[in-house]
Amino acid sequence: MKQRAGTGIIERVDETTWPPTFKGRQYELRALGLRDFAGLRRDDDPLDPFALAHFAKLMVVDFEQIEGLSEETREHLLGVGADCWSGGTCSRPLPNGWRLVILNPKHGRARNNATLMEEVCHVFLGHKANRLAIVAQNKQGKTVARDYNDEDEEAAYAVGAAALVPYAALRRFVRQGQTSTEIARRFNVSRELVEYRLKVSRLWGEYRARHEAEVAARYAQRQAAAARFGDKARDERTSEHTHNDGHRRHAG
């Protein structure tokens, strides 16, 4: 970026380095600062959030080390409820100032990298939890406990994602014809995170044009899965209705 002296006005944006949106450039600037702090010199070097967590005074605790959970709770968190949580940081620090972080062991290293990076960014961006927990519903309708306001949540996730997958390298890989899966493998993140970065960085249109068959096939798979889920839910409702109706007739 080139800035006119004394005006604070950006005259030109380097398209190969910076995202096209103002907000995207603000997030990218902070993300590159984190990568520089981590000692990375290349824009395609993978970032290790676990190494940064040390500087943020975040101690990642193995889920199996947590004591006091009932067997029923443990089974729920690692079973049917495993997709309902990704991780979190304890609001109250330890006596030495460190905070404990718990990550979902069922999500794998790629997803855990994004979760931990978001927690690291809350620290580096100076975010303060506004209360112990706010129970609310996210955009998918799931009930979640949140410690930060919407703006801080967005910034921490966006900066963390940009630090893990920098714009310059992402744009270059797209132009080289790499798939989102290949890019994800390069940066040790999930394919979903790469595609999030493609979309917020306005690279999704170009990517989709280069990989029409792949994107179309994935869309068809999602549609088929949604249809199967809908059929299953409808069958369960029908079964329940039939059971209840039969019970009422029997009781009468």
mmCIF file of C-alpha atoms in Angstrom:
data_model
loop_
_atom_site.group_PDB
_atom_site.id
_atom_site.type_symbol
_atom_site.label_atom_id
_atom_site.label_comp_id
_atom_site.label_asym_id
_atom_site.label_seq_id
_atom_site.Cartn_x
_atom_site.Cartn_y
_atom_site.Cartn_z
ATOM 1 C CA MET A 1 0.000 0.000 0.000
ATOM 2 C CA LYS A 2 1.150 3.518 -0.764
ATOM 3 C CA GLN A 3 0.162 6.353 1.559
ATOM 4 C CA ARG A 4 0.154 10.042 0.664
ATOM 5 C CA ALA A 5 2.405 11.856 3.145
ATOM 6 C CA GLY A 6 0.545 13.722 5.869
ATOM 7 C CA THR A 7 -2.929 12.782 4.645
ATOM 8 C CA GLY A 8 -3.494 9.254 5.894
ATOM 9 C CA ILE A 9 -5.016 8.464 2.484
ATOM 10 C CA ILE A 10 -4.122 5.203 0.798
ATOM 11 C CA GLU A 11 -3.591 5.922 -2.900
ATOM 12 C CA ARG A 12 -3.002 2.447 -4.246
ATOM 13 C CA VAL A 13 -3.479 -1.098 -3.020
ATOM 14 C CA ASP A 14 -1.187 -3.893 -4.174
ATOM 15 C CA GLU A 15 -3.684 -6.498 -5.390
ATOM 16 C CA THR A 16 -1.182 -9.320 -5.015
ATOM 17 C CA THR A 17 -0.674 -8.658 -1.295
ATOM 18 C CA TRP A 18 -3.833 -7.075 0.069
ATOM 19 C CA PRO A 19 -7.519 -8.095 -0.098
ATOM 20 C CA PRO A 20 -9.822 -5.795 -2.096
ATOM 21 C CA THR A 21 -12.025 -4.714 0.840
ATOM 22 C CA PHE A 22 -11.141 -2.169 3.516
ATOM 23 C CA LYS A 23 -12.108 -4.470 6.377
ATOM 24 C CA GLY A 24 -10.192 -7.324 4.774
ATOM 25 C CA ARG A 25 -7.044 -5.172 4.594
ATOM 26 C CA GLN A 26 -7.366 -4.244 8.271
ATOM 27 C CA TYR A 27 -7.621 -7.899 9.252
ATOM 28 C CA GLU A 28 -4.771 -8.857 6.901
ATOM 29 C CA LEU A 29 -2.479 -6.205 8.379
ATOM 30 C CA ARG A 30 -2.976 -7.592 11.885
ATOM 31 C CA ALA A 31 -2.621 -11.148 10.635
ATOM 32 C CA LEU A 32 0.705 -10.413 8.944
ATOM 33 C CA GLY A 33 1.878 -8.838 12.181
ATOM 34 C CA LEU A 34 1.155 -12.100 13.977
ATOM 35 C CA ARG A 35 2.999 -14.102 11.330
ATOM 36 C CA ASP A 36 5.981 -11.768 11.627
ATOM 37 C CA PHE A 37 5.889 -12.134 15.417
ATOM 38 C CA ALA A 38 5.911 -15.920 14.943
ATOM 39 C CA GLY A 39 9.107 -15.595 12.893
ATOM 40 C CA LEU A 40 7.644 -16.641 9.536
ATOM 41 C CA ARG A 41 9.401 -15.158 6.531
ATOM 42 C CA ARG A 42 7.438 -16.686 3.646
ATOM 43 C CA ASP A 43 3.755 -16.083 3.011
ATOM 44 C CA ASP A 44 3.229 -19.785 2.303
ATOM 45 C CA ASP A 45 4.841 -21.049 5.510
ATOM 46 C CA PRO A 46 2.304 -22.779 7.790
ATOM 47 C CA LEU A 47 1.678 -21.021 11.104
ATOM 48 C CA ASP A 48 1.623 -23.084 14.308
ATOM 49 C CA PRO A 49 -0.991 -21.633 16.708
ATOM 50 C CA PHE A 50 0.282 -23.883 19.503
ATOM 51 C CA ALA A 51 3.618 -22.052 19.406
ATOM 52 C CA LEU A 52 1.877 -18.660 19.532
ATOM 53 C CA ALA A 53 -0.333 -19.797 22.416
ATOM 54 C CA HIS A 54 2.727 -19.758 24.667
ATOM 55 C CA PHE A 55 3.245 -16.029 24.062
ATOM 56 C CA ALA A 56 -0.461 -15.381 24.659
ATOM 57 C CA LYS A 57 -0.169 -17.218 28.009
ATOM 58 C CA LEU A 58 -2.668 -19.819 26.922
ATOM 59 C CA MET A 59 -2.146 -23.353 28.205
ATOM 60 C CA VAL A 60 -3.797 -26.012 26.052
ATOM 61 C CA VAL A 61 -5.106 -28.812 28.251
ATOM 62 C CA ASP A 62 -5.793 -32.303 26.957
ATOM 63 C CA PHE A 63 -9.492 -33.102 27.251
ATOM 64 C CA GLU A 64 -8.664 -36.383 28.989
ATOM 65 C CA GLN A 65 -6.994 -34.421 31.802
ATOM 66 C CA ILE A 66 -10.238 -32.695 32.781
ATOM 67 C CA GLU A 67 -11.492 -33.973 36.108
ATOM 68 C CA GLY A 68 -14.962 -33.761 37.590
ATOM 69 C CA LEU A 69 -16.932 -34.578 34.448
ATOM 70 C CA SER A 70 -19.501 -37.313 34.827
ATOM 71 C CA GLU A 71 -19.238 -40.250 32.450
ATOM 72 C CA GLU A 72 -22.548 -39.199 30.899
ATOM 73 C CA THR A 73 -21.276 -35.661 30.247
ATOM 74 C CA ARG A 74 -17.996 -36.917 28.832
ATOM 75 C CA GLU A 75 -19.774 -39.313 26.488
ATOM 76 C CA HIS A 76 -22.112 -36.553 25.308
ATOM 77 C CA LEU A 77 -19.292 -34.057 24.615
ATOM 78 C CA LEU A 78 -17.330 -36.633 22.640
ATOM 79 C CA GLY A 79 -20.354 -38.350 21.094
ATOM 80 C CA VAL A 80 -23.619 -36.860 19.864
ATOM 81 C CA GLY A 81 -22.622 -33.404 21.117
ATOM 82 C CA ALA A 82 -19.153 -33.365 19.546
ATOM 83 C CA ASP A 83 -20.251 -31.113 16.667
ATOM 84 C CA CYS A 84 -21.823 -28.562 19.031
ATOM 85 C CA TRP A 85 -18.573 -27.213 20.495
ATOM 86 C CA SER A 86 -15.061 -26.524 19.254
ATOM 87 C CA GLY A 87 -13.228 -25.248 22.324
ATOM 88 C CA GLY A 88 -12.857 -22.312 24.632
ATOM 89 C CA THR A 89 -10.753 -20.441 27.152
ATOM 90 C CA CYS A 90 -11.442 -20.335 30.873
ATOM 91 C CA SER A 91 -12.395 -16.787 31.855
ATOM 92 C CA ARG A 92 -10.614 -16.897 35.205
ATOM 93 C CA PRO A 93 -6.803 -16.949 34.882
ATOM 94 C CA LEU A 94 -4.509 -19.166 36.920
ATOM 95 C CA PRO A 95 -2.450 -17.570 39.729
ATOM 96 C CA ASN A 96 0.469 -17.170 37.289
ATOM 97 C CA GLY A 97 -1.706 -15.247 34.807
ATOM 98 C CA TRP A 98 -2.095 -18.049 32.284
ATOM 99 C CA ARG A 99 -5.484 -19.219 31.034
ATOM 100 C CA LEU A 100 -6.540 -22.765 30.269
ATOM 101 C CA VAL A 101 -7.757 -23.663 26.785
ATOM 102 C CA ILE A 102 -9.718 -26.802 25.989
ATOM 103 C CA LEU A 103 -10.029 -28.041 22.401
ATOM 104 C CA ASN A 104 -12.419 -30.625 21.028
ATOM 105 C CA PRO A 105 -10.326 -33.783 20.476
ATOM 106 C CA LYS A 106 -12.855 -35.075 17.945
ATOM 107 C CA HIS A 107 -12.222 -32.208 15.538
ATOM 108 C CA GLY A 108 -8.676 -33.095 14.553
ATOM 109 C CA ARG A 109 -5.577 -30.907 14.298
ATOM 110 C CA ALA A 110 -6.720 -28.871 11.273
ATOM 111 C CA ARG A 111 -9.922 -27.618 12.917
ATOM 112 C CA ASN A 112 -8.219 -27.232 16.290
ATOM 113 C CA ASN A 113 -5.639 -24.960 14.662
ATOM 114 C CA ALA A 114 -8.398 -22.525 13.678
ATOM 115 C CA THR A 115 -10.085 -22.715 17.088
ATOM 116 C CA LEU A 116 -6.866 -22.085 18.991
ATOM 117 C CA MET A 117 -5.835 -19.299 16.603
ATOM 118 C CA GLU A 118 -9.109 -17.514 17.334
ATOM 119 C CA GLU A 119 -8.410 -17.696 21.076
ATOM 120 C CA VAL A 120 -4.853 -16.444 20.512
ATOM 121 C CA CYS A 121 -6.199 -13.508 18.497
ATOM 122 C CA HIS A 122 -8.575 -12.486 21.276
ATOM 123 C CA VAL A 123 -5.486 -12.042 23.466
ATOM 124 C CA PHE A 124 -3.286 -10.282 20.892
ATOM 125 C CA LEU A 125 -6.137 -7.973 19.847
ATOM 126 C CA GLY A 126 -6.727 -7.006 23.472
ATOM 127 C CA HIS A 127 -10.315 -8.238 23.621
ATOM 128 C CA LYS A 128 -11.955 -8.388 27.018
ATOM 129 C CA ALA A 129 -14.746 -10.781 27.881
ATOM 130 C CA ASN A 130 -17.805 -8.706 28.719
ATOM 131 C CA ARG A 131 -19.131 -11.324 31.122
ATOM 132 C CA LEU A 132 -18.535 -14.944 32.055
ATOM 133 C CA ALA A 133 -20.840 -16.282 29.355
ATOM 134 C CA ILE A 134 -23.628 -15.071 27.113
ATOM 135 C CA VAL A 135 -26.072 -17.723 26.025
ATOM 136 C CA ALA A 136 -27.306 -16.998 22.523
ATOM 137 C CA GLN A 137 -28.068 -18.614 19.199
ATOM 138 C CA ASN A 138 -25.637 -18.490 16.325
ATOM 139 C CA LYS A 139 -26.584 -18.147 12.653
ATOM 140 C CA GLN A 140 -27.144 -21.902 12.415
ATOM 141 C CA GLY A 141 -29.650 -21.796 15.268
ATOM 142 C CA LYS A 142 -27.400 -23.580 17.753
ATOM 143 C CA THR A 143 -27.268 -22.396 21.340
ATOM 144 C CA VAL A 144 -23.779 -21.199 22.227
ATOM 145 C CA ALA A 145 -22.031 -19.655 25.224
ATOM 146 C CA ARG A 146 -20.038 -16.582 24.271
ATOM 147 C CA ASP A 147 -17.609 -14.410 26.179
ATOM 148 C CA TYR A 148 -17.142 -11.661 23.555
ATOM 149 C CA ASN A 149 -19.377 -9.343 21.566
ATOM 150 C CA ASP A 150 -20.121 -9.956 17.888
ATOM 151 C CA GLU A 151 -17.528 -7.467 16.632
ATOM 152 C CA ASP A 152 -14.711 -9.010 18.663
ATOM 153 C CA GLU A 153 -15.760 -12.533 17.675
ATOM 154 C CA GLU A 154 -15.696 -11.582 13.992
ATOM 155 C CA ALA A 155 -12.326 -9.841 14.253
ATOM 156 C CA ALA A 156 -10.650 -12.679 16.164
ATOM 157 C CA TYR A 157 -11.853 -15.329 13.733
ATOM 158 C CA ALA A 158 -11.077 -13.247 10.628
ATOM 159 C CA VAL A 159 -7.583 -12.240 11.773
ATOM 160 C CA GLY A 160 -6.843 -15.796 12.876
ATOM 161 C CA ALA A 161 -7.966 -17.201 9.537
ATOM 162 C CA ALA A 162 -5.886 -14.618 7.650
ATOM 163 C CA ALA A 163 -2.831 -15.455 9.747
ATOM 164 C CA LEU A 164 -3.270 -19.142 8.962
ATOM 165 C CA VAL A 165 -3.997 -18.572 5.253
ATOM 166 C CA PRO A 166 -2.480 -15.253 4.048
ATOM 167 C CA TYR A 167 -4.109 -13.525 1.099
ATOM 168 C CA ALA A 168 -0.994 -13.258 -1.089
ATOM 169 C CA ALA A 169 -0.250 -16.979 -0.944
ATOM 170 C CA LEU A 170 -3.924 -17.891 -1.287
ATOM 171 C CA ARG A 171 -4.304 -15.761 -4.425
ATOM 172 C CA ARG A 172 -1.129 -17.208 -5.907
ATOM 173 C CA PHE A 173 -2.221 -20.799 -5.252
ATOM 174 C CA VAL A 174 -5.622 -20.133 -6.826
ATOM 175 C CA ARG A 175 -3.911 -18.799 -9.959
ATOM 176 C CA GLN A 176 -1.714 -21.902 -10.011
ATOM 177 C CA GLY A 177 -4.863 -24.028 -10.149
ATOM 178 C CA GLN A 178 -4.546 -25.628 -6.719
ATOM 179 C CA THR A 179 -7.701 -26.980 -5.081
ATOM 180 C CA SER A 180 -8.977 -25.896 -1.683
ATOM 181 C CA THR A 181 -8.022 -29.321 -0.332
ATOM 182 C CA GLU A 182 -4.429 -28.918 -1.541
ATOM 183 C CA ILE A 183 -4.207 -25.414 -0.077
ATOM 184 C CA ALA A 184 -5.656 -26.641 3.214
ATOM 185 C CA ARG A 185 -3.056 -29.387 3.389
ATOM 186 C CA ARG A 186 -0.309 -26.823 2.768
ATOM 187 C CA PHE A 187 -1.392 -24.656 5.715
ATOM 188 C CA ASN A 188 -2.554 -27.452 8.069
ATOM 189 C CA VAL A 189 -6.126 -26.171 8.189
ATOM 190 C CA SER A 190 -9.519 -27.470 7.082
ATOM 191 C CA ARG A 191 -10.858 -27.109 3.563
ATOM 192 C CA GLU A 192 -13.779 -25.154 5.028
ATOM 193 C CA LEU A 193 -11.409 -22.532 6.432
ATOM 194 C CA VAL A 194 -9.686 -22.132 3.066
ATOM 195 C CA GLU A 195 -13.038 -21.663 1.346
ATOM 196 C CA TYR A 196 -14.059 -19.117 3.972
ATOM 197 C CA ARG A 197 -10.888 -17.189 3.131
ATOM 198 C CA LEU A 198 -11.601 -17.477 -0.590
ATOM 199 C CA LYS A 199 -15.053 -15.994 -0.115
ATOM 200 C CA VAL A 200 -14.209 -13.117 2.240
ATOM 201 C CA SER A 201 -11.185 -12.248 0.075
ATOM 202 C CA ARG A 202 -13.342 -12.098 -3.070
ATOM 203 C CA LEU A 203 -11.406 -14.958 -4.683
ATOM 204 C CA TRP A 204 -14.258 -17.463 -4.684
ATOM 205 C CA GLY A 205 -15.555 -16.488 -8.130
ATOM 206 C CA GLU A 206 -12.163 -17.048 -9.722
ATOM 207 C CA TYR A 207 -11.668 -20.290 -7.810
ATOM 208 C CA ARG A 208 -15.090 -21.617 -8.804
ATOM 209 C CA ALA A 209 -14.451 -20.792 -12.465
ATOM 210 C CA ARG A 210 -11.234 -22.815 -12.351
ATOM 211 C CA HIS A 211 -12.813 -25.782 -10.539
ATOM 212 C CA GLU A 212 -16.387 -25.898 -11.829
ATOM 213 C CA ALA A 213 -16.669 -29.694 -11.786
ATOM 214 C CA GLU A 214 -15.309 -30.005 -8.247
ATOM 215 C CA VAL A 215 -17.557 -27.262 -6.838
ATOM 216 C CA ALA A 216 -20.624 -28.640 -8.643
ATOM 217 C CA ALA A 217 -19.957 -32.169 -7.381
ATOM 218 C CA ARG A 218 -19.568 -30.937 -3.818
ATOM 219 C CA TYR A 219 -22.788 -28.924 -4.077
ATOM 220 C CA ALA A 220 -24.629 -32.011 -5.338
ATOM 221 C CA GLN A 221 -23.274 -34.031 -2.411
ATOM 222 C CA ARG A 222 -24.504 -31.424 0.063
ATOM 223 C CA GLN A 223 -27.927 -31.374 -1.561
ATOM 224 C CA ALA A 224 -28.134 -35.170 -1.432
ATOM 225 C CA ALA A 225 -27.052 -35.195 2.219
ATOM 226 C CA ALA A 226 -29.645 -32.544 3.070
ATOM 227 C CA ALA A 227 -32.320 -34.575 1.299
ATOM 228 C CA ARG A 228 -31.335 -37.726 3.206
ATOM 229 C CA PHE A 229 -31.399 -35.806 6.473
ATOM 230 C CA GLY A 230 -34.823 -34.386 5.602
ATOM 231 C CA ASP A 231 -36.167 -37.833 4.726
ATOM 232 C CA LYS A 232 -34.832 -39.259 7.978
ATOM 233 C CA ALA A 233 -36.342 -36.451 10.056
ATOM 234 C CA ARG A 234 -39.672 -36.837 8.241
ATOM 235 C CA ASP A 235 -39.666 -40.605 8.842
ATOM 236 C CA GLU A 236 -38.940 -40.056 12.532
ATOM 237 C CA ARG A 237 -41.797 -37.554 12.823
ATOM 238 C CA THR A 238 -44.152 -39.946 11.013
ATOM 239 C CA SER A 239 -43.097 -42.827 13.237
ATOM 240 C CA GLU A 240 -43.586 -40.740 16.371
ATOM 241 C CA HIS A 241 -46.991 -39.518 15.172
ATOM 242 C CA THR A 242 -48.095 -43.086 14.355
ATOM 243 C CA HIS A 243 -46.886 -44.325 17.736
ATOM 244 C CA ASN A 244 -48.643 -41.542 19.633
ATOM 245 C CA ASP A 245 -51.823 -41.935 17.595
ATOM 246 C CA GLY A 246 -51.848 -45.675 18.216
ATOM 247 C CA HIS A 247 -51.238 -45.078 21.906
ATOM 248 C CA ARG A 248 -54.173 -42.655 22.074
ATOM 249 C CA ARG A 249 -56.463 -45.129 20.291
ATOM 250 C CA HIS A 250 -55.375 -47.911 22.620
ATOM 251 C CA ALA A 251 -55.883 -45.699 25.659
ATOM 252 C CA GLY A 252 -59.372 -44.765 24.441
#
